[in-house]
Amino acid sequence: MAVPEKNRKFNAPCNFLRLWSSLTQYSTAKYTCPCIIPGVGNVYYSINCKNRSRMKAGICLLLFFIPVAVLSQSKLPVIKASSNLASVRDGKVFQDKTWTITPAAKPDVFVALSKNVTFYTDQDSISFRMKPGVYHDFYVLLNGKDTAWTRIQAMPPYLDTLKAARKYNYSDKREIPAFTYQSPDDPRLKKIRADLQLDSIAGNGNDVSKMINLMQWVHNIIRHDGNSNNPAVKNALAIIDVCRKEDRGVNCRMMATVLNECYLAIGFKSRFVTCMPRPLKFDDCHVINMVYSDDLDRWVWMDPTFSAYVMDEKGELLGPKEVRERLINGQPLIVNPDANWNRKVSYTKENYLNSYMAKNLYRIECTANSEADTETYTSGKQVTYIELLPMNAVKQLPQKEEKVTSKGTTIKNYKTNSPDLFWAKPTR
C-alpha cells in the first residue's frame, strides 16, 4: 500500500520554556514563537515588554490560550473526534475506519485518488474537491485536547511519468544471468506442497484456475501490514507460521514470497516482481507475482496483497509487461471486481492501476533464481537481482554491482534495458 509522504514539519504551537524566558526580560522587542502554520508558513507574534510584573501576570493566561489562538489564526477548518479511527470516502470508494488520526504526524497526509473526498470522524466530517497540485489542510481536535494537522492532497500525475518512460532498448545485448526456476521435486518445495495441502487448494481446474485459487488463498490467510518487520526466515512455511503465532500481518514482499513458493511447489514457473517508482530513494514500492500459464502461453499478473489480476477488454489475463504497455498507451484494462485490501477496501482500475501501479511500474526487478528461501540471507549464499530500466531512468550504470551483506550473503545486481531479456519465457 502507498506510504504518505511526511514532507513538512509542524512544530508545537510554541516552545513554552523559551517563551517564558523571553517574556520575563526588561525590553521592548519582537519575540518570535517557533510556530509553523500549515498553508501559511512561519507566524510571528510581536510582544512589547515594558513592565515585568504585568507581563508575568499575564503569562499563564497567554500560555493557556496559545493552542486555541494558533488554530484560530491559521484559519484552517477544525473538526472534532473522540475516536482515533476515521473513515474516508475517496470518490466511489468508502474506506470504513481505516485511517488512524495521528497528532504526532505533522502533517498526516492522505493521498486522494479521486476528485471528491470526504473525511469522517465519529463526530464530524469535512469534504474537499481535489485539483492537481493542490492540497487541503485542516485540524482534527481529538478528545478536545490533541490536535492532528491533517492534509488531503491529490495523487501526483504518476501516469505521465510512466508514459515518459515508454522507451526501452531492445538491442541491449549486455549480458545478464538466465532466469531459472526451482523444480517442484526440490525437498523444500515438496514439504511446502504437502504441509500446506496445496493440491487441494489449487483444485482440479485448468492452470489459470489453480493460479487464482492459490493467490486468493494466500490473500485470505495472511493479513497485509506494510509497516511490519520481516521475519528472519523468509519462506512460505515460516512466514505463515509467524503470522499465525503472532496474530500479525506482513508486507507485500513477504506475501509475494509465499505465493511464489506455492506456485513453484505446484509446478508453475513463477517469480516475485518488485515494482518501483522512478526515484532511487522512495518510501513505497509494491511486490507482485508473475506466473507462466502454459494454457495461455504467457506470463500472468497475480497480486496476493490485493487479490488482484488484470485483463484486457476480451477478459484475457495479462502479465506485467502488457499491463505497463496498456497503461502507457491508454488501452483498456480490467481489474477483477473482487480485488480488495484486507477485505476492507475495494480496489478498482482507477485506484489500483492508474494511480498506485502507474507509480510503481517505472522500474522492475526480479531475482535471477526463483526458489525457496530466496531472500533468507545466510553466510556464503549468493542472490542475484536483475532490474529492467527504461531509457530515461536516473541510474543506468554500473551495469553490474556486487556487495556482501553483514550476514555474509553476496548480492549481485544487474541492469538491462531489454524487455525481451527480462520477460523471457521460462525454458527450465
Short mmCIF file of C-alpha atoms in Angstrom, two decimals, residues 153-376:
data_model
loop_
_atom_site.label_atom_id
_atom_site.label_comp_id
_atom_site.label_asym_id
_atom_site.label_seq_id
_atom_site.Cartn_x
_atom_site.Cartn_y
_atom_site.Cartn_z
CA GLN A 153 -3.56 16.01 -1.35
CA ALA A 154 -4.17 14.85 -4.88
CA MET A 155 -2.25 11.93 -6.29
CA PRO A 156 0.69 13.21 -8.37
CA PRO A 157 0.45 12.54 -12.12
CA TYR A 158 2.33 9.23 -11.98
CA LEU A 159 0.83 8.09 -15.26
CA ASP A 160 2.54 10.98 -17.05
CA THR A 161 5.87 9.92 -15.56
CA LEU A 162 5.28 6.35 -16.71
CA LYS A 163 4.34 7.47 -20.22
CA ALA A 164 7.63 9.34 -20.45
CA ALA A 165 9.38 6.05 -19.66
CA ARG A 166 7.94 4.04 -22.54
CA LYS A 167 11.27 3.64 -24.38
CA TYR A 168 13.49 0.61 -23.89
CA ASN A 169 16.48 -0.63 -25.86
CA TYR A 170 15.52 -3.91 -27.47
CA SER A 171 19.05 -4.14 -28.88
CA ASP A 172 20.68 -4.14 -25.45
CA LYS A 173 22.94 -7.21 -25.57
CA ARG A 174 24.72 -6.69 -22.28
CA GLU A 175 24.97 -9.99 -20.50
CA ILE A 176 22.62 -10.83 -17.66
CA PRO A 177 22.16 -14.20 -15.95
CA ALA A 178 19.45 -16.51 -17.25
CA PHE A 179 16.30 -16.75 -15.16
CA THR A 180 15.88 -20.17 -13.54
CA TYR A 181 13.01 -21.82 -11.68
CA GLN A 182 13.36 -24.41 -8.95
CA SER A 183 11.98 -27.86 -9.66
CA PRO A 184 8.92 -28.96 -7.66
CA ASP A 185 10.97 -32.06 -6.79
CA ASP A 186 13.19 -29.98 -4.51
CA PRO A 187 12.73 -31.29 -0.93
CA ARG A 188 11.82 -27.84 0.41
CA LEU A 189 9.12 -27.33 -2.20
CA LYS A 190 7.79 -30.86 -1.71
CA LYS A 191 7.42 -30.11 2.01
CA ILE A 192 5.56 -26.86 1.28
CA ARG A 193 3.23 -28.69 -1.09
CA ALA A 194 2.46 -31.41 1.44
CA ASP A 195 2.28 -29.33 4.62
CA LEU A 196 0.01 -26.68 3.10
CA GLN A 197 -2.07 -29.19 1.12
CA LEU A 198 -1.63 -27.10 -1.99
CA ASP A 199 -3.18 -29.62 -4.39
CA SER A 200 -6.46 -29.38 -2.52
CA ILE A 201 -6.31 -25.58 -2.54
CA ALA A 202 -5.38 -25.34 -6.23
CA GLY A 203 -8.25 -27.60 -7.26
CA ASN A 204 -8.74 -29.65 -10.42
CA GLY A 205 -9.33 -26.88 -12.96
CA ASN A 206 -7.02 -25.55 -15.66
CA ASP A 207 -3.75 -23.83 -14.79
CA VAL A 208 -5.31 -20.34 -14.62
CA SER A 209 -7.97 -21.57 -12.20
CA LYS A 210 -5.27 -23.09 -10.00
CA MET A 211 -3.23 -19.88 -10.08
CA ILE A 212 -6.19 -17.76 -9.00
CA ASN A 213 -7.20 -20.22 -6.26
CA LEU A 214 -3.70 -20.22 -4.77
CA MET A 215 -3.42 -16.43 -4.99
CA GLN A 216 -6.77 -15.88 -3.25
CA TRP A 217 -5.86 -18.43 -0.59
CA VAL A 218 -2.65 -16.56 0.29
CA HIS A 219 -4.61 -13.29 0.33
CA ASN A 220 -7.15 -14.74 2.76
CA ILE A 221 -4.80 -16.44 5.23
CA ILE A 222 -2.26 -13.59 5.51
CA ARG A 223 -3.14 -10.04 6.53
CA HIS A 224 -1.24 -7.28 4.76
CA ASP A 225 0.66 -4.91 7.03
CA GLY A 226 3.07 -2.62 5.22
CA ASN A 227 4.64 -1.42 8.48
CA SER A 228 5.53 -4.87 9.82
CA ASN A 229 9.02 -6.26 10.33
CA ASN A 230 10.10 -9.08 8.08
CA PRO A 231 10.80 -12.43 9.77
CA ALA A 232 14.39 -13.67 9.75
CA VAL A 233 13.47 -16.81 7.81
CA LYS A 234 11.69 -15.80 4.61
CA ASN A 235 9.96 -18.85 3.21
CA ALA A 236 6.31 -19.80 2.87
CA LEU A 237 6.08 -22.08 5.91
CA ALA A 238 7.97 -19.71 8.20
CA ILE A 239 6.04 -16.60 7.13
CA ILE A 240 2.65 -18.28 7.54
CA ASP A 241 3.72 -19.65 10.92
CA VAL A 242 4.84 -16.22 12.18
CA CYS A 243 1.55 -14.64 11.12
CA ARG A 244 -0.47 -17.30 12.92
CA LYS A 245 1.57 -17.38 16.12
CA GLU A 246 1.93 -13.62 16.47
CA ASP A 247 -1.50 -12.77 15.02
CA ARG A 248 0.01 -10.25 12.66
CA GLY A 249 0.43 -9.40 9.03
CA VAL A 250 3.40 -8.97 6.73
CA ASN A 251 4.26 -6.65 3.86
CA CYS A 252 3.62 -7.22 0.17
CA ARG A 253 7.08 -8.67 -0.39
CA MET A 254 6.51 -11.44 2.12
CA MET A 255 3.05 -12.19 0.71
CA ALA A 256 4.52 -12.46 -2.80
CA THR A 257 7.29 -14.69 -1.43
CA VAL A 258 4.70 -17.09 -0.01
CA LEU A 259 2.73 -17.20 -3.26
CA ASN A 260 5.87 -17.62 -5.34
CA GLU A 261 6.92 -20.70 -3.39
CA CYS A 262 3.40 -22.13 -3.59
CA TYR A 263 3.44 -21.73 -7.37
CA LEU A 264 6.88 -23.34 -7.65
CA ALA A 265 5.81 -26.18 -5.36
CA ILE A 266 2.78 -26.97 -7.50
CA GLY A 267 4.96 -26.99 -10.65
CA PHE A 268 4.40 -23.50 -12.10
CA LYS A 269 7.26 -21.26 -13.24
CA SER A 270 6.93 -18.10 -11.17
CA ARG A 271 8.80 -15.00 -9.98
CA PHE A 272 8.07 -12.36 -7.39
CA VAL A 273 8.34 -8.97 -9.07
CA THR A 274 9.47 -5.79 -7.32
CA CYS A 275 7.74 -2.80 -8.92
CA MET A 276 9.42 0.53 -8.14
CA PRO A 277 8.94 4.24 -8.86
CA ARG A 278 11.41 6.47 -10.69
CA PRO A 279 13.31 7.91 -7.67
CA LEU A 280 16.19 5.82 -6.35
CA LYS A 281 15.08 6.56 -2.79
CA PHE A 282 11.41 6.02 -2.03
CA ASP A 283 9.01 5.29 0.82
CA ASP A 284 6.84 2.83 -1.07
CA CYS A 285 7.04 0.22 -3.78
CA HIS A 286 4.97 -2.88 -4.47
CA VAL A 287 5.72 -6.57 -4.98
CA ILE A 288 3.50 -8.85 -7.05
CA ASN A 289 3.89 -12.23 -8.75
CA MET A 290 4.05 -13.27 -12.35
CA VAL A 291 3.38 -16.92 -13.14
CA TYR A 292 3.64 -18.62 -16.51
CA SER A 293 0.50 -20.16 -17.95
CA ASP A 294 1.17 -22.96 -20.42
CA ASP A 295 -2.50 -22.82 -21.43
CA LEU A 296 -2.23 -19.13 -22.38
CA ASP A 297 1.47 -19.25 -23.35
CA ARG A 298 2.17 -16.05 -21.44
CA TRP A 299 3.10 -14.57 -18.09
CA VAL A 300 0.13 -13.71 -15.88
CA TRP A 301 -0.09 -10.95 -13.24
CA MET A 302 -1.14 -12.15 -9.76
CA ASP A 303 -1.17 -9.86 -6.70
CA PRO A 304 -1.83 -11.58 -3.34
CA THR A 305 -1.85 -8.28 -1.43
CA PHE A 306 -4.92 -7.02 -3.28
CA SER A 307 -6.23 -10.39 -4.52
CA ALA A 308 -5.90 -8.87 -7.98
CA TYR A 309 -5.32 -9.94 -11.56
CA VAL A 310 -5.63 -7.87 -14.71
CA MET A 311 -7.44 -8.49 -18.01
CA ASP A 312 -7.87 -6.86 -21.39
CA GLU A 313 -11.21 -5.89 -22.94
CA LYS A 314 -11.75 -9.51 -24.01
CA GLY A 315 -11.30 -10.83 -20.49
CA GLU A 316 -7.91 -12.38 -21.25
CA LEU A 317 -5.38 -12.35 -18.43
CA LEU A 318 -2.35 -10.10 -18.83
CA GLY A 319 1.17 -10.06 -17.45
CA PRO A 320 3.17 -7.11 -16.05
CA LYS A 321 4.67 -6.33 -19.47
CA GLU A 322 1.25 -5.94 -21.11
CA VAL A 323 -0.23 -4.03 -18.16
CA ARG A 324 2.59 -1.49 -18.30
CA GLU A 325 2.26 -1.09 -22.08
CA ARG A 326 -1.51 -0.67 -21.92
CA LEU A 327 -1.28 1.93 -19.16
CA ILE A 328 1.15 3.93 -21.28
CA ASN A 329 -0.90 3.57 -24.47
CA GLY A 330 -4.27 4.22 -22.83
CA GLN A 331 -5.64 0.82 -23.82
CA PRO A 332 -8.43 -0.91 -21.87
CA LEU A 333 -7.55 -2.68 -18.64
CA ILE A 334 -9.92 -4.52 -16.31
CA VAL A 335 -9.24 -5.47 -12.70
CA ASN A 336 -11.22 -8.37 -11.21
CA PRO A 337 -14.24 -6.95 -9.34
CA ASP A 338 -13.38 -8.63 -6.02
CA ALA A 339 -9.91 -7.06 -5.74
CA ASN A 340 -9.51 -5.65 -2.23
CA TRP A 341 -7.18 -4.75 0.62
CA ASN A 342 -7.58 -6.93 3.72
CA ARG A 343 -11.25 -7.42 2.81
CA LYS A 344 -11.88 -3.83 3.92
CA VAL A 345 -11.29 -1.63 0.88
CA SER A 346 -12.24 -2.42 -2.70
CA TYR A 347 -9.72 -1.73 -5.44
CA THR A 348 -10.58 -0.64 -8.97
CA LYS A 349 -8.65 0.10 -12.13
CA GLU A 350 -8.55 3.78 -11.19
CA ASN A 351 -7.00 3.49 -7.74
CA TYR A 352 -5.05 0.28 -8.32
CA LEU A 353 -3.60 0.65 -11.82
CA ASN A 354 -3.97 4.28 -12.95
CA SER A 355 -2.58 5.65 -9.70
CA TYR A 356 -0.77 3.13 -7.49
CA MET A 357 0.76 0.80 -10.06
CA ALA A 358 1.43 3.60 -12.56
CA LYS A 359 3.81 4.93 -9.93
CA ASN A 360 5.39 1.55 -9.29
CA LEU A 361 5.85 0.19 -12.82
CA TYR A 362 8.65 2.58 -13.71
CA ARG A 363 11.48 0.21 -12.68
CA ILE A 364 11.01 -3.55 -12.32
CA GLU A 365 13.26 -6.10 -10.63
CA CYS A 366 13.32 -9.89 -10.18
CA THR A 367 15.75 -12.39 -8.74
CA ALA A 368 17.58 -14.46 -11.33
CA ASN A 369 16.90 -17.69 -9.46
CA SER A 370 13.34 -18.30 -8.32
CA GLU A 371 13.47 -20.76 -5.45
CA ALA A 372 12.53 -21.45 -1.85
CA ASP A 373 14.23 -19.25 0.75
CA THR A 374 15.41 -16.83 -1.93
CA GLU A 375 15.90 -13.92 0.49
CA THR A 376 16.78 -15.85 3.64
#
